[in-house]
Amino acid sequence: MANVVVVGAQWGDEGKGKIVDWLSEQADVVVRFQGGHNAGHTLVIGGNVYKLSLLPSGVVRTGKLSVIGNGVVLDPHALAAEVARLQEQGVAISRENLRVAENATLILSIHRELDALRESGSAGTKIGTTKRGIGPAYEDKVGRRAIRLMDLADLSSLGDKIERLLTHHNALRRGFDLDEFKPEAIYEELASIAPKVLPYMDAVWRLLDEERRAGRRILFEGAQGALLDVDHGTYPFVTSSNTVAGQAATGSGMGPGSVGYVLGIAKAYTTRVGEGPFPTELFDETGELIGHKGKEFGVVTGRKRRCGWFDATLVRQTVRTSGINGIALTKLDILDGFETIRIGVGYKLDGQTIDYFPASQLAQGRVEPIYEEFEGWSGSTAGARSWADLPAQAIKYVRRIEELIGAPVAVLSTSPERDDTILMKNPFEA
Ligand code: IMO
Ligand code: MG
């Protein structure tokens, strides 16, 4: 199995950036296949910090091809801005090392505005989105009225497409009592940004097929996490794309057999940003302490993340819905020094014990976690680079997690620095 897909196994922010960066050294091609600039992936390389939202993490390394697949919703302004920001940091970006799928859906300012409007509370349920226009853009994609990257290459036919889009959006706007959008304004917006993004456009499915045939190693970089998946997550408190590993194929134009090893990333505890159920959430000093030690603030929105104990029931479920072959367990060091640590091992629902997370929103909000309690460890795991460096209790904790979730820990990350990593199994050689 030559290729690897990395997916979040919780609600996002599991530390995918570091792991993807660490794996990208062995890869030739790094592909984003869903989501958009709602992701926030932090890479620390030789003391330099790079924050990526839309670009694949391979872009900061020389000699890697970075690909944004058709499954991504692409804000052309965000792309241009991120490219410019990284170029200022000394990263070389050109068509040589970046390609974007011609059939990727565009996020326009009308999507951002609609997202913010819905989140303002006056118009329906608040999801706690990143307000980047992700949901509205995906809606237009499946509604078959989206503008796609390739449409910018043919400005003469853009007028009809804008018309179709606005027939829908202006009806909505009238309902919200807002001014209607003018087609000329959208045309101007698109015509002016087109030259910044068109140079990267390519037929990604064909490019990736060539890369695969040439025996090049492909790393698929997931954003968000399996519990934010629009089908398998905590609906409606989810993102608008499929975040499970199967999407790597659909969102890049490759067959399912090309995906290879599925590496799930999970934090040694649990966090979530935005609204929605979170059975093991902590509302006390322990939760505060985890958030403080773990610096649990969003990369994209700066929001404080909700914190709680590791929920093995949830991760066991995502191991199955994503077909996870192994886990990269991150931020174990944040639990250093805790007297006792808990793991959620199941739930009580209406007096019954269940070993899965129910699908209904009502039940998800009502389950009570069943905990197993662990004695903590006094030694430090921070920066450990081998099992021998870990306190015995910490090893016991990791082993118990493996047992409960039904997947081995292939990689253990013990600090944000890339070399502070313990490798049990190299996903590229699995
Ligand atoms: P990375 O890749 C954590 C959450 C938002 C909100 C919900 C829907 O850094 O792990 P959206 O803007 O996508 O429509 O918001 O999804 N969310 C994330 N949470 N990490 C992310 O990405 C997220 N991307 C979206 O907070 O609850
Ligand atoms: Mg994030």
Tab-separated table of C-alpha atoms and ligand atoms in Angstrom:
chain	number	residue	atom	x	y	z
A	1	MET	CA	0.000	0.000	0.000
A	2	ALA	CA	1.809	3.084	-1.202
A	3	ASN	CA	-0.601	5.860	-0.295
A	4	VAL	CA	-1.855	7.200	3.020
A	5	VAL	CA	-4.922	9.203	4.011
A	6	VAL	CA	-4.929	11.206	7.206
A	7	VAL	CA	-8.314	11.963	8.762
A	8	GLY	CA	-9.426	13.495	12.029
A	9	ALA	CA	-10.999	10.891	14.319
A	10	GLN	CA	-12.801	13.365	16.604
A	11	TRP	CA	-14.278	16.872	16.060
A	12	GLY	CA	-11.273	18.379	14.286
A	13	ASP	CA	-8.199	20.065	15.747
A	14	GLU	CA	-6.610	16.706	16.550
A	15	GLY	CA	-3.177	17.860	15.438
A	16	LYS	CA	-3.452	16.737	11.830
A	17	GLY	CA	-1.088	19.491	10.650
A	18	LYS	CA	1.927	18.150	12.474
A	19	ILE	CA	1.302	14.545	11.469
A	20	VAL	CA	0.647	15.429	7.832
A	21	ASP	CA	3.797	17.516	7.734
A	22	TRP	CA	5.765	14.680	9.267
A	23	LEU	CA	4.390	12.218	6.678
A	24	SER	CA	4.743	14.647	3.795
A	25	GLU	CA	8.497	14.275	3.966
A	26	GLN	CA	8.005	10.734	2.654
A	27	ALA	CA	5.324	11.682	0.125
A	28	ASP	CA	5.653	13.066	-3.397
A	29	VAL	CA	2.157	14.502	-3.619
A	30	VAL	CA	-0.102	15.957	-0.893
A	31	VAL	CA	-3.821	16.285	-1.676
A	32	ARG	CA	-6.652	18.124	0.079
A	33	PHE	CA	-9.963	16.432	-0.794
A	34	GLN	CA	-12.751	18.155	1.180
A	35	GLY	CA	-13.566	21.200	3.263
A	36	GLY	CA	-12.058	24.568	2.570
A	37	HIS	CA	-10.404	27.342	4.539
A	38	ASN	CA	-12.393	26.363	7.625
A	39	ALA	CA	-9.436	24.089	8.443
A	40	GLY	CA	-6.570	25.347	10.561
A	41	HIS	CA	-3.398	23.293	10.300
A	42	THR	CA	-0.343	24.421	12.185
A	43	LEU	CA	3.132	23.243	11.191
A	44	VAL	CA	6.252	23.904	13.217
A	45	ILE	CA	9.381	23.403	11.151
A	46	GLY	CA	12.765	24.346	12.493
A	47	GLY	CA	11.294	26.971	14.783
A	48	ASN	CA	9.149	28.500	12.015
A	49	VAL	CA	5.401	28.351	12.459
A	50	TYR	CA	3.215	28.022	9.374
A	51	LYS	CA	-0.551	28.261	9.620
A	52	LEU	CA	-2.448	26.764	6.711
A	53	SER	CA	-6.160	26.795	6.056
A	54	LEU	CA	-6.619	25.908	2.428
A	55	LEU	CA	-3.273	24.864	1.033
A	56	PRO	CA	-2.103	21.270	1.477
A	57	SER	CA	0.593	20.979	4.127
A	58	GLY	CA	3.157	19.717	1.619
A	59	VAL	CA	3.397	23.216	0.188
A	60	VAL	CA	5.963	24.351	2.747
A	61	ARG	CA	8.429	21.636	1.689
A	62	THR	CA	10.432	21.801	-1.507
A	63	GLY	CA	10.002	19.140	-4.144
A	64	LYS	CA	6.433	18.213	-3.186
A	65	LEU	CA	3.418	18.623	-5.409
A	66	SER	CA	0.420	20.088	-3.575
A	67	VAL	CA	-3.031	19.435	-4.958
A	68	ILE	CA	-6.423	20.886	-4.073
A	69	GLY	CA	-9.001	18.351	-5.228
A	70	ASN	CA	-12.515	18.743	-6.600
A	71	GLY	CA	-14.051	17.926	-3.202
A	72	VAL	CA	-12.743	21.175	-1.739
A	73	VAL	CA	-14.769	24.393	-1.781
A	74	LEU	CA	-12.370	27.073	-2.880
A	75	ASP	CA	-12.510	30.707	-1.856
A	76	PRO	CA	-10.325	32.304	-4.541
A	77	HIS	CA	-9.609	35.320	-2.325
A	78	ALA	CA	-8.539	33.067	0.535
A	79	LEU	CA	-6.310	31.101	-1.827
A	80	ALA	CA	-4.615	34.226	-3.173
A	81	ALA	CA	-4.160	35.615	0.344
A	82	GLU	CA	-2.722	32.401	1.747
A	83	VAL	CA	-0.319	32.022	-1.154
A	84	ALA	CA	0.832	35.627	-0.649
A	85	ARG	CA	1.246	35.159	3.106
A	86	LEU	CA	3.361	32.041	2.684
A	87	GLN	CA	5.443	33.656	-0.043
A	88	GLU	CA	6.233	36.413	2.454
A	89	GLN	CA	7.414	33.691	4.820
A	90	GLY	CA	9.805	32.540	2.104
A	91	VAL	CA	7.820	29.596	0.741
A	92	ALA	CA	8.009	29.209	-3.043
A	93	ILE	CA	4.577	28.639	-4.614
A	94	SER	CA	3.881	28.384	-8.329
A	95	ARG	CA	2.239	26.032	-10.817
A	96	GLU	CA	5.350	23.919	-10.360
A	97	ASN	CA	4.197	22.808	-6.913
A	98	LEU	CA	0.500	23.742	-6.647
A	99	ARG	CA	-2.468	22.573	-8.698
A	100	VAL	CA	-6.156	23.153	-8.111
A	101	ALA	CA	-8.945	21.042	-9.595
A	102	GLU	CA	-10.742	22.735	-12.460
A	103	ASN	CA	-14.015	21.303	-11.180
A	104	ALA	CA	-13.661	22.620	-7.626
A	105	THR	CA	-16.631	24.697	-6.433
A	106	LEU	CA	-15.967	28.337	-5.636
A	107	ILE	CA	-16.925	30.097	-2.439
A	108	LEU	CA	-18.109	33.616	-3.254
A	109	SER	CA	-18.740	36.580	-0.995
A	110	ILE	CA	-22.470	35.808	-1.194
A	111	HIS	CA	-21.753	32.502	0.560
A	112	ARG	CA	-19.771	34.129	3.320
A	113	GLU	CA	-22.519	36.633	3.890
A	114	LEU	CA	-25.233	33.976	4.005
A	115	ASP	CA	-23.187	31.873	6.435
A	116	ALA	CA	-22.745	34.855	8.767
A	117	LEU	CA	-26.395	35.786	8.461
A	118	ARG	CA	-27.598	32.332	9.465
A	119	GLU	CA	-25.164	32.307	12.354
A	120	SER	CA	-26.345	35.669	13.615
A	121	GLY	CA	-29.126	33.851	15.428
A	122	SER	CA	-32.003	35.760	13.873
A	123	ALA	CA	-32.393	33.236	11.093
A	124	GLY	CA	-32.591	29.649	12.250
A	125	THR	CA	-30.346	27.313	14.221
A	126	LYS	CA	-26.868	28.372	15.142
A	127	ILE	CA	-24.262	25.739	14.283
A	128	GLY	CA	-21.233	27.711	15.385
A	129	THR	CA	-19.671	27.624	11.918
A	130	THR	CA	-16.420	29.292	10.956
A	131	LYS	CA	-18.460	31.752	8.827
A	132	ARG	CA	-16.263	31.088	5.824
A	133	GLY	CA	-19.208	30.320	3.518
A	134	ILE	CA	-18.427	26.602	3.472
A	135	GLY	CA	-21.994	25.351	3.959
A	136	PRO	CA	-23.696	27.705	1.473
A	137	ALA	CA	-21.084	26.875	-1.197
A	138	TYR	CA	-21.637	23.129	-0.809
A	139	GLU	CA	-25.383	23.744	-0.970
A	140	ASP	CA	-24.977	25.451	-4.337
A	141	LYS	CA	-22.752	22.627	-5.538
A	142	VAL	CA	-25.355	19.934	-4.903
A	143	GLY	CA	-28.037	22.397	-6.003
A	144	ARG	CA	-26.264	22.425	-9.401
A	145	ARG	CA	-25.951	26.167	-9.591
A	146	ALA	CA	-22.387	26.659	-8.337
A	147	ILE	CA	-19.640	28.549	-10.128
A	148	ARG	CA	-16.576	26.343	-10.508
A	149	LEU	CA	-12.956	27.238	-10.987
A	150	MET	CA	-13.015	26.390	-14.697
A	151	ASP	CA	-15.837	28.911	-15.220
A	152	LEU	CA	-13.355	31.709	-14.544
A	153	ALA	CA	-11.463	30.682	-17.671
A	154	ASP	CA	-14.456	31.543	-19.835
A	155	LEU	CA	-15.693	34.922	-18.682
A	156	SER	CA	-18.019	35.265	-21.688
A	157	SER	CA	-20.254	32.468	-20.422
A	158	LEU	CA	-20.111	33.528	-16.792
A	159	GLY	CA	-23.132	35.814	-17.111
A	160	ASP	CA	-25.611	32.939	-17.524
A	161	LYS	CA	-24.129	31.076	-14.607
A	162	ILE	CA	-24.349	34.097	-12.356
A	163	GLU	CA	-27.940	34.583	-13.437
A	164	ARG	CA	-28.837	31.033	-12.408
A	165	LEU	CA	-27.091	31.444	-9.084
A	166	LEU	CA	-28.816	34.714	-8.320
A	167	THR	CA	-32.274	33.432	-9.201
A	168	HIS	CA	-31.880	31.291	-6.107
A	169	HIS	CA	-29.946	33.654	-3.877
A	170	ASN	CA	-31.975	36.765	-4.523
A	171	ALA	CA	-35.179	34.891	-3.689
A	172	LEU	CA	-33.558	34.012	-0.370
A	173	ARG	CA	-32.401	37.585	0.126
A	174	ARG	CA	-35.901	38.911	-0.454
A	175	GLY	CA	-37.121	36.488	2.215
A	176	PHE	CA	-34.548	37.878	4.643
A	177	ASP	CA	-35.523	41.419	3.681
A	178	LEU	CA	-32.101	42.158	2.254
A	179	ASP	CA	-31.032	44.004	-0.874
A	180	GLU	CA	-30.683	41.797	-3.915
A	181	PHE	CA	-27.287	41.026	-5.405
A	182	LYS	CA	-26.368	42.656	-8.692
A	183	PRO	CA	-24.981	40.268	-11.313
A	184	GLU	CA	-22.398	42.866	-12.354
A	185	ALA	CA	-20.919	42.957	-8.862
A	186	ILE	CA	-20.424	39.188	-8.823
A	187	TYR	CA	-18.981	39.275	-12.322
A	188	GLU	CA	-16.509	41.970	-11.263
A	189	GLU	CA	-15.519	40.041	-8.169
A	190	LEU	CA	-14.802	36.931	-10.225
A	191	ALA	CA	-13.143	38.626	-13.182
A	192	SER	CA	-10.723	40.469	-10.937
A	193	ILE	CA	-9.653	37.427	-8.887
A	194	ALA	CA	-9.461	35.036	-11.862
A	195	PRO	CA	-5.868	35.848	-12.889
A	196	LYS	CA	-4.656	35.066	-9.367
A	197	VAL	CA	-6.034	31.525	-9.259
A	198	LEU	CA	-6.280	30.303	-12.857
A	199	PRO	CA	-2.533	29.651	-13.159
A	200	TYR	CA	-2.941	26.718	-10.745
A	201	MET	CA	-5.895	25.112	-12.513
A	202	ASP	CA	-5.547	21.538	-13.724
A	203	ALA	CA	-7.436	18.322	-14.452
A	204	VAL	CA	-6.555	16.856	-11.098
A	205	TRP	CA	-8.044	13.394	-11.656
A	206	ARG	CA	-5.746	12.961	-14.655
A	207	LEU	CA	-2.719	14.412	-12.937
A	208	LEU	CA	-3.168	12.115	-9.939
A	209	ASP	CA	-3.665	9.112	-12.177
A	210	GLU	CA	-0.342	9.853	-13.856
A	211	GLU	CA	1.352	10.289	-10.497
A	212	ARG	CA	-0.074	7.005	-9.277
A	213	ARG	CA	1.046	5.146	-12.399
A	214	ALA	CA	4.514	6.593	-12.019
A	215	GLY	CA	4.630	5.018	-8.554
A	216	ARG	CA	4.686	8.317	-6.694
A	217	ARG	CA	3.525	8.332	-3.091
A	218	ILE	CA	0.339	10.244	-2.447
A	219	LEU	CA	-0.707	11.620	0.923
A	220	PHE	CA	-4.344	12.661	1.301
A	221	GLU	CA	-4.812	15.373	3.907
A	222	GLY	CA	-8.225	15.421	5.549
A	223	ALA	CA	-9.658	18.468	7.270
A	224	GLN	CA	-12.102	18.592	10.202
A	225	GLY	CA	-12.905	15.223	11.787
A	226	ALA	CA	-15.164	12.207	11.351
A	227	LEU	CA	-17.630	13.489	13.966
A	228	LEU	CA	-18.144	16.607	11.842
A	229	ASP	CA	-18.985	14.465	8.793
A	230	VAL	CA	-22.279	15.525	7.217
A	231	ASP	CA	-23.521	11.900	7.231
A	232	HIS	CA	-21.725	10.251	10.126
A	233	GLY	CA	-21.244	13.172	12.498
A	234	THR	CA	-23.353	14.918	15.103
A	235	TYR	CA	-25.874	16.233	12.562
A	236	PRO	CA	-26.908	19.049	12.275
A	237	PHE	CA	-23.863	20.242	14.224
A	238	VAL	CA	-21.438	19.208	11.500
A	239	THR	CA	-19.582	20.692	8.575
A	240	SER	CA	-21.072	20.386	5.094
A	241	SER	CA	-18.703	17.825	3.607
A	242	ASN	CA	-17.907	14.163	4.095
A	243	THR	CA	-14.833	14.092	6.271
A	244	VAL	CA	-14.428	10.318	6.490
A	245	ALA	CA	-11.608	8.577	4.648
A	246	GLY	CA	-13.797	7.391	1.771
A	247	GLN	CA	-14.043	10.987	0.639
A	248	ALA	CA	-10.342	10.997	-0.257
A	249	ALA	CA	-11.231	9.050	-3.399
A	250	THR	CA	-14.339	11.019	-4.382
A	251	GLY	CA	-12.837	14.370	-3.553
A	252	SER	CA	-9.751	13.851	-5.680
A	253	GLY	CA	-11.053	11.771	-8.581
A	254	MET	CA	-9.248	8.561	-7.712
A	255	GLY	CA	-10.635	5.088	-7.140
A	256	PRO	CA	-11.113	3.772	-3.592
A	257	GLY	CA	-8.235	1.333	-4.099
A	258	SER	CA	-5.814	4.235	-4.416
A	259	VAL	CA	-6.368	5.492	-0.926
A	260	GLY	CA	-4.264	2.913	0.929
A	261	TYR	CA	-3.544	3.146	4.640
A	262	VAL	CA	-6.003	5.157	6.737
A	263	LEU	CA	-4.364	6.987	9.617
A	264	GLY	CA	-6.819	8.516	12.079
A	265	ILE	CA	-5.609	11.359	14.256
A	266	ALA	CA	-6.952	11.512	17.797
A	267	LYS	CA	-6.086	13.706	20.732
A	268	ALA	CA	-5.442	12.006	24.086
A	269	TYR	CA	-8.497	13.931	25.318
A	270	THR	CA	-11.395	15.508	23.398
A	271	THR	CA	-12.170	19.019	22.164
A	272	ARG	CA	-14.876	20.609	20.095
A	273	VAL	CA	-15.510	24.145	18.772
A	274	GLY	CA	-18.971	25.404	18.024
A	275	GLU	CA	-22.316	24.022	19.112
A	276	GLY	CA	-23.458	20.422	19.452
A	277	PRO	CA	-23.386	17.405	21.760
A	278	PHE	CA	-20.197	16.456	23.603
A	279	PRO	CA	-20.832	13.715	26.180
A	280	THR	CA	-17.470	13.814	27.997
A	281	GLU	CA	-17.255	17.611	28.127
A	282	LEU	CA	-15.846	19.062	31.362
A	283	PHE	CA	-17.296	22.210	32.865
A	284	ASP	CA	-14.927	22.372	35.850
A	285	GLU	CA	-11.310	23.395	36.603
A	286	THR	CA	-10.049	20.168	35.029
A	287	GLY	CA	-11.561	21.206	31.698
A	288	GLU	CA	-10.100	24.679	32.097
A	289	LEU	CA	-6.693	23.210	32.879
A	290	ILE	CA	-6.715	20.943	29.819
A	291	GLY	CA	-7.694	23.908	27.638
A	292	HIS	CA	-5.003	26.089	29.156
A	293	LYS	CA	-2.191	23.517	28.953
A	294	GLY	CA	-3.283	22.369	25.509
A	295	LYS	CA	-3.634	25.940	24.179
A	296	GLU	CA	-7.080	25.026	22.949
A	297	PHE	CA	-7.966	28.074	20.913
A	298	GLY	CA	-8.996	27.857	17.263
A	299	VAL	CA	-6.397	28.592	14.576
A	300	VAL	CA	-9.064	29.911	12.206
A	301	THR	CA	-11.485	31.773	14.454
A	302	GLY	CA	-9.595	32.157	17.754
A	303	ARG	CA	-12.535	30.646	19.593
A	304	LYS	CA	-12.009	28.821	22.871
A	305	ARG	CA	-12.424	25.082	22.374
A	306	ARG	CA	-14.615	23.024	24.680
A	307	CYS	CA	-12.550	20.324	26.438
A	308	GLY	CA	-13.267	16.925	27.952
A	309	TRP	CA	-11.990	13.412	28.544
A	310	PHE	CA	-11.097	10.958	25.799
A	311	ASP	CA	-14.287	9.342	24.532
A	312	ALA	CA	-13.380	5.851	23.356
A	313	THR	CA	-16.919	5.104	22.219
A	314	LEU	CA	-16.792	7.930	19.688
A	315	VAL	CA	-13.348	7.094	18.379
A	316	ARG	CA	-14.253	3.403	18.123
A	317	GLN	CA	-17.124	4.465	15.911
A	318	THR	CA	-14.941	6.650	13.690
A	319	VAL	CA	-12.407	3.830	13.408
A	320	ARG	CA	-15.212	1.963	11.671
A	321	THR	CA	-16.816	4.706	9.582
A	322	SER	CA	-13.414	5.722	8.226
A	323	GLY	CA	-11.852	2.265	8.099
A	324	ILE	CA	-8.972	3.500	10.226
A	325	ASN	CA	-5.962	1.151	10.165
A	326	GLY	CA	-3.988	2.944	12.845
A	327	ILE	CA	-4.158	5.991	15.082
A	328	ALA	CA	-1.772	8.852	15.626
A	329	LEU	CA	-2.377	9.830	19.237
A	330	THR	CA	-1.465	13.455	19.904
A	331	LYS	CA	-1.004	15.766	22.894
A	332	LEU	CA	-0.500	13.013	25.466
A	333	ASP	CA	1.827	15.410	27.303
A	334	ILE	CA	-1.109	17.697	28.157
A	335	LEU	CA	-2.307	14.998	30.573
A	336	ASP	CA	1.061	14.930	32.395
A	337	GLY	CA	0.676	15.560	36.110
A	338	PHE	CA	-3.035	14.823	36.409
A	339	GLU	CA	-3.824	12.800	39.531
A	340	THR	CA	-6.592	10.863	37.833
A	341	ILE	CA	-7.570	10.571	34.207
A	342	ARG	CA	-10.848	9.280	32.861
A	343	ILE	CA	-11.838	7.575	29.632
A	344	GLY	CA	-15.404	7.376	28.390
A	345	VAL	CA	-16.034	3.712	27.609
A	346	GLY	CA	-19.768	3.627	26.893
A	347	TYR	CA	-23.010	5.491	27.563
A	348	LYS	CA	-26.132	5.243	29.605
A	349	LEU	CA	-29.267	6.119	27.676
A	350	ASP	CA	-32.616	5.956	29.438
A	351	GLY	CA	-31.280	3.470	31.975
A	352	GLN	CA	-29.704	1.219	29.354
A	353	THR	CA	-26.024	0.742	28.618
A	354	ILE	CA	-24.991	1.228	24.991
A	355	ASP	CA	-21.613	0.836	23.323
A	356	TYR	CA	-22.197	3.204	20.385
A	357	PHE	CA	-23.170	6.828	19.799
A	358	PRO	CA	-26.837	6.970	18.788
A	359	ALA	CA	-27.749	8.748	15.545
A	360	SER	CA	-30.629	10.916	16.742
A	361	GLN	CA	-29.896	14.450	17.828
A	362	LEU	CA	-32.106	14.063	20.870
A	363	ALA	CA	-30.384	10.894	22.065
A	364	GLN	CA	-26.926	12.333	21.360
A	365	GLY	CA	-27.719	15.208	23.671
A	366	ARG	CA	-29.014	12.889	26.402
A	367	VAL	CA	-26.413	10.116	26.690
A	368	GLU	CA	-24.452	9.968	29.931
A	369	PRO	CA	-20.878	8.763	29.619
A	370	ILE	CA	-19.666	5.750	31.596
A	371	TYR	CA	-16.108	6.344	32.767
A	372	GLU	CA	-13.142	4.201	33.551
A	373	GLU	CA	-10.755	5.889	35.946
A	374	PHE	CA	-6.984	5.836	35.643
A	375	GLU	CA	-4.236	6.760	37.992
A	376	GLY	CA	-2.262	9.565	36.317
A	377	TRP	CA	1.518	9.784	35.985
A	378	SER	CA	3.866	12.203	37.655
A	379	GLY	CA	6.693	11.955	35.122
A	380	SER	CA	6.708	13.864	31.861
A	381	THR	CA	5.856	12.529	28.435
A	382	ALA	CA	6.610	15.862	26.743
A	383	GLY	CA	9.200	15.465	24.042
A	384	ALA	CA	9.510	11.682	24.528
A	385	ARG	CA	10.965	9.960	21.478
A	386	SER	CA	10.749	6.317	22.514
A	387	TRP	CA	8.527	4.069	24.598
A	388	ALA	CA	11.338	3.781	27.123
A	389	ASP	CA	10.969	7.511	27.838
A	390	LEU	CA	7.337	7.142	28.877
A	391	PRO	CA	6.079	6.645	32.449
A	392	ALA	CA	4.545	3.179	32.926
A	393	GLN	CA	1.102	4.640	33.640
A	394	ALA	CA	1.166	6.622	30.405
A	395	ILE	CA	1.896	3.443	28.457
A	396	LYS	CA	-0.990	1.765	30.249
A	397	TYR	CA	-3.281	4.614	29.216
A	398	VAL	CA	-2.280	4.312	25.562
A	399	ARG	CA	-2.679	0.519	25.613
A	400	ARG	CA	-6.136	0.824	27.106
A	401	ILE	CA	-7.150	3.307	24.401
A	402	GLU	CA	-5.999	0.853	21.718
A	403	GLU	CA	-8.059	-1.902	23.302
A	404	LEU	CA	-11.171	0.218	23.585
A	405	ILE	CA	-11.132	1.724	20.095
A	406	GLY	CA	-10.077	-1.455	18.294
A	407	ALA	CA	-7.133	0.078	16.436
A	408	PRO	CA	-3.419	0.249	17.168
A	409	VAL	CA	-1.594	3.468	17.972
A	410	ALA	CA	0.818	3.699	15.038
A	411	VAL	CA	2.220	7.093	15.950
A	412	LEU	CA	2.456	8.891	19.275
A	413	SER	CA	3.062	12.626	19.242
A	414	THR	CA	4.543	14.161	22.380
A	415	SER	CA	4.943	17.843	21.439
A	416	PRO	CA	4.212	20.163	18.493
A	417	GLU	CA	7.814	19.687	17.272
A	418	ARG	CA	7.964	17.214	14.444
A	419	ASP	CA	10.782	15.104	15.883
A	420	ASP	CA	8.977	14.577	19.168
A	421	THR	CA	7.203	11.577	17.737
A	422	ILE	CA	7.267	7.893	18.614
A	423	LEU	CA	6.743	5.649	15.632
A	424	MET	CA	5.304	2.167	16.039
A	425	LYS	CA	4.379	1.650	12.433
A	426	ASN	CA	5.203	3.775	9.407
A	427	PRO	CA	1.885	4.214	7.566
A	428	PHE	CA	3.711	4.394	4.219
A	429	GLU	CA	5.282	1.008	4.870
A	430	ALA	CA	2.296	-0.700	6.420
B	1	IMO	P1	-9.472	21.428	11.291
B	1	IMO	O1	-9.138	20.937	9.925
B	1	IMO	C1	-12.562	22.041	14.280
B	1	IMO	C2	-16.579	23.122	12.885
B	1	IMO	C3	-17.079	24.505	13.225
B	1	IMO	C4	-18.572	24.217	13.360
B	1	IMO	C5	-18.820	23.187	12.273
B	1	IMO	C6	-19.359	23.765	10.972
B	1	IMO	O2	-8.631	22.505	11.801
B	1	IMO	O3	-9.583	20.278	12.250
B	1	IMO	P2	-18.233	25.129	8.987
B	1	IMO	O4	-17.583	26.487	8.959
B	1	IMO	O5	-17.325	24.032	8.532
B	1	IMO	O6	-19.555	25.103	8.273
B	1	IMO	O7	-18.571	24.864	10.540
B	1	IMO	O8	-17.559	22.573	12.018
B	1	IMO	N1	-15.278	23.088	12.181
B	1	IMO	C7	-14.117	22.721	12.761
B	1	IMO	N2	-13.829	22.387	14.029
B	1	IMO	N3	-11.586	21.987	13.378
B	1	IMO	C8	-11.850	22.284	12.079
B	1	IMO	O9	-10.951	22.102	11.097
B	1	IMO	C9	-13.152	22.724	11.729
B	1	IMO	N4	-13.744	23.114	10.583
B	1	IMO	C10	-15.045	23.325	10.873
B	1	IMO	O10	-16.522	24.972	14.419
B	1	IMO	O11	-18.831	23.599	14.598
B	2	MG	MG	-8.215	23.464	13.459
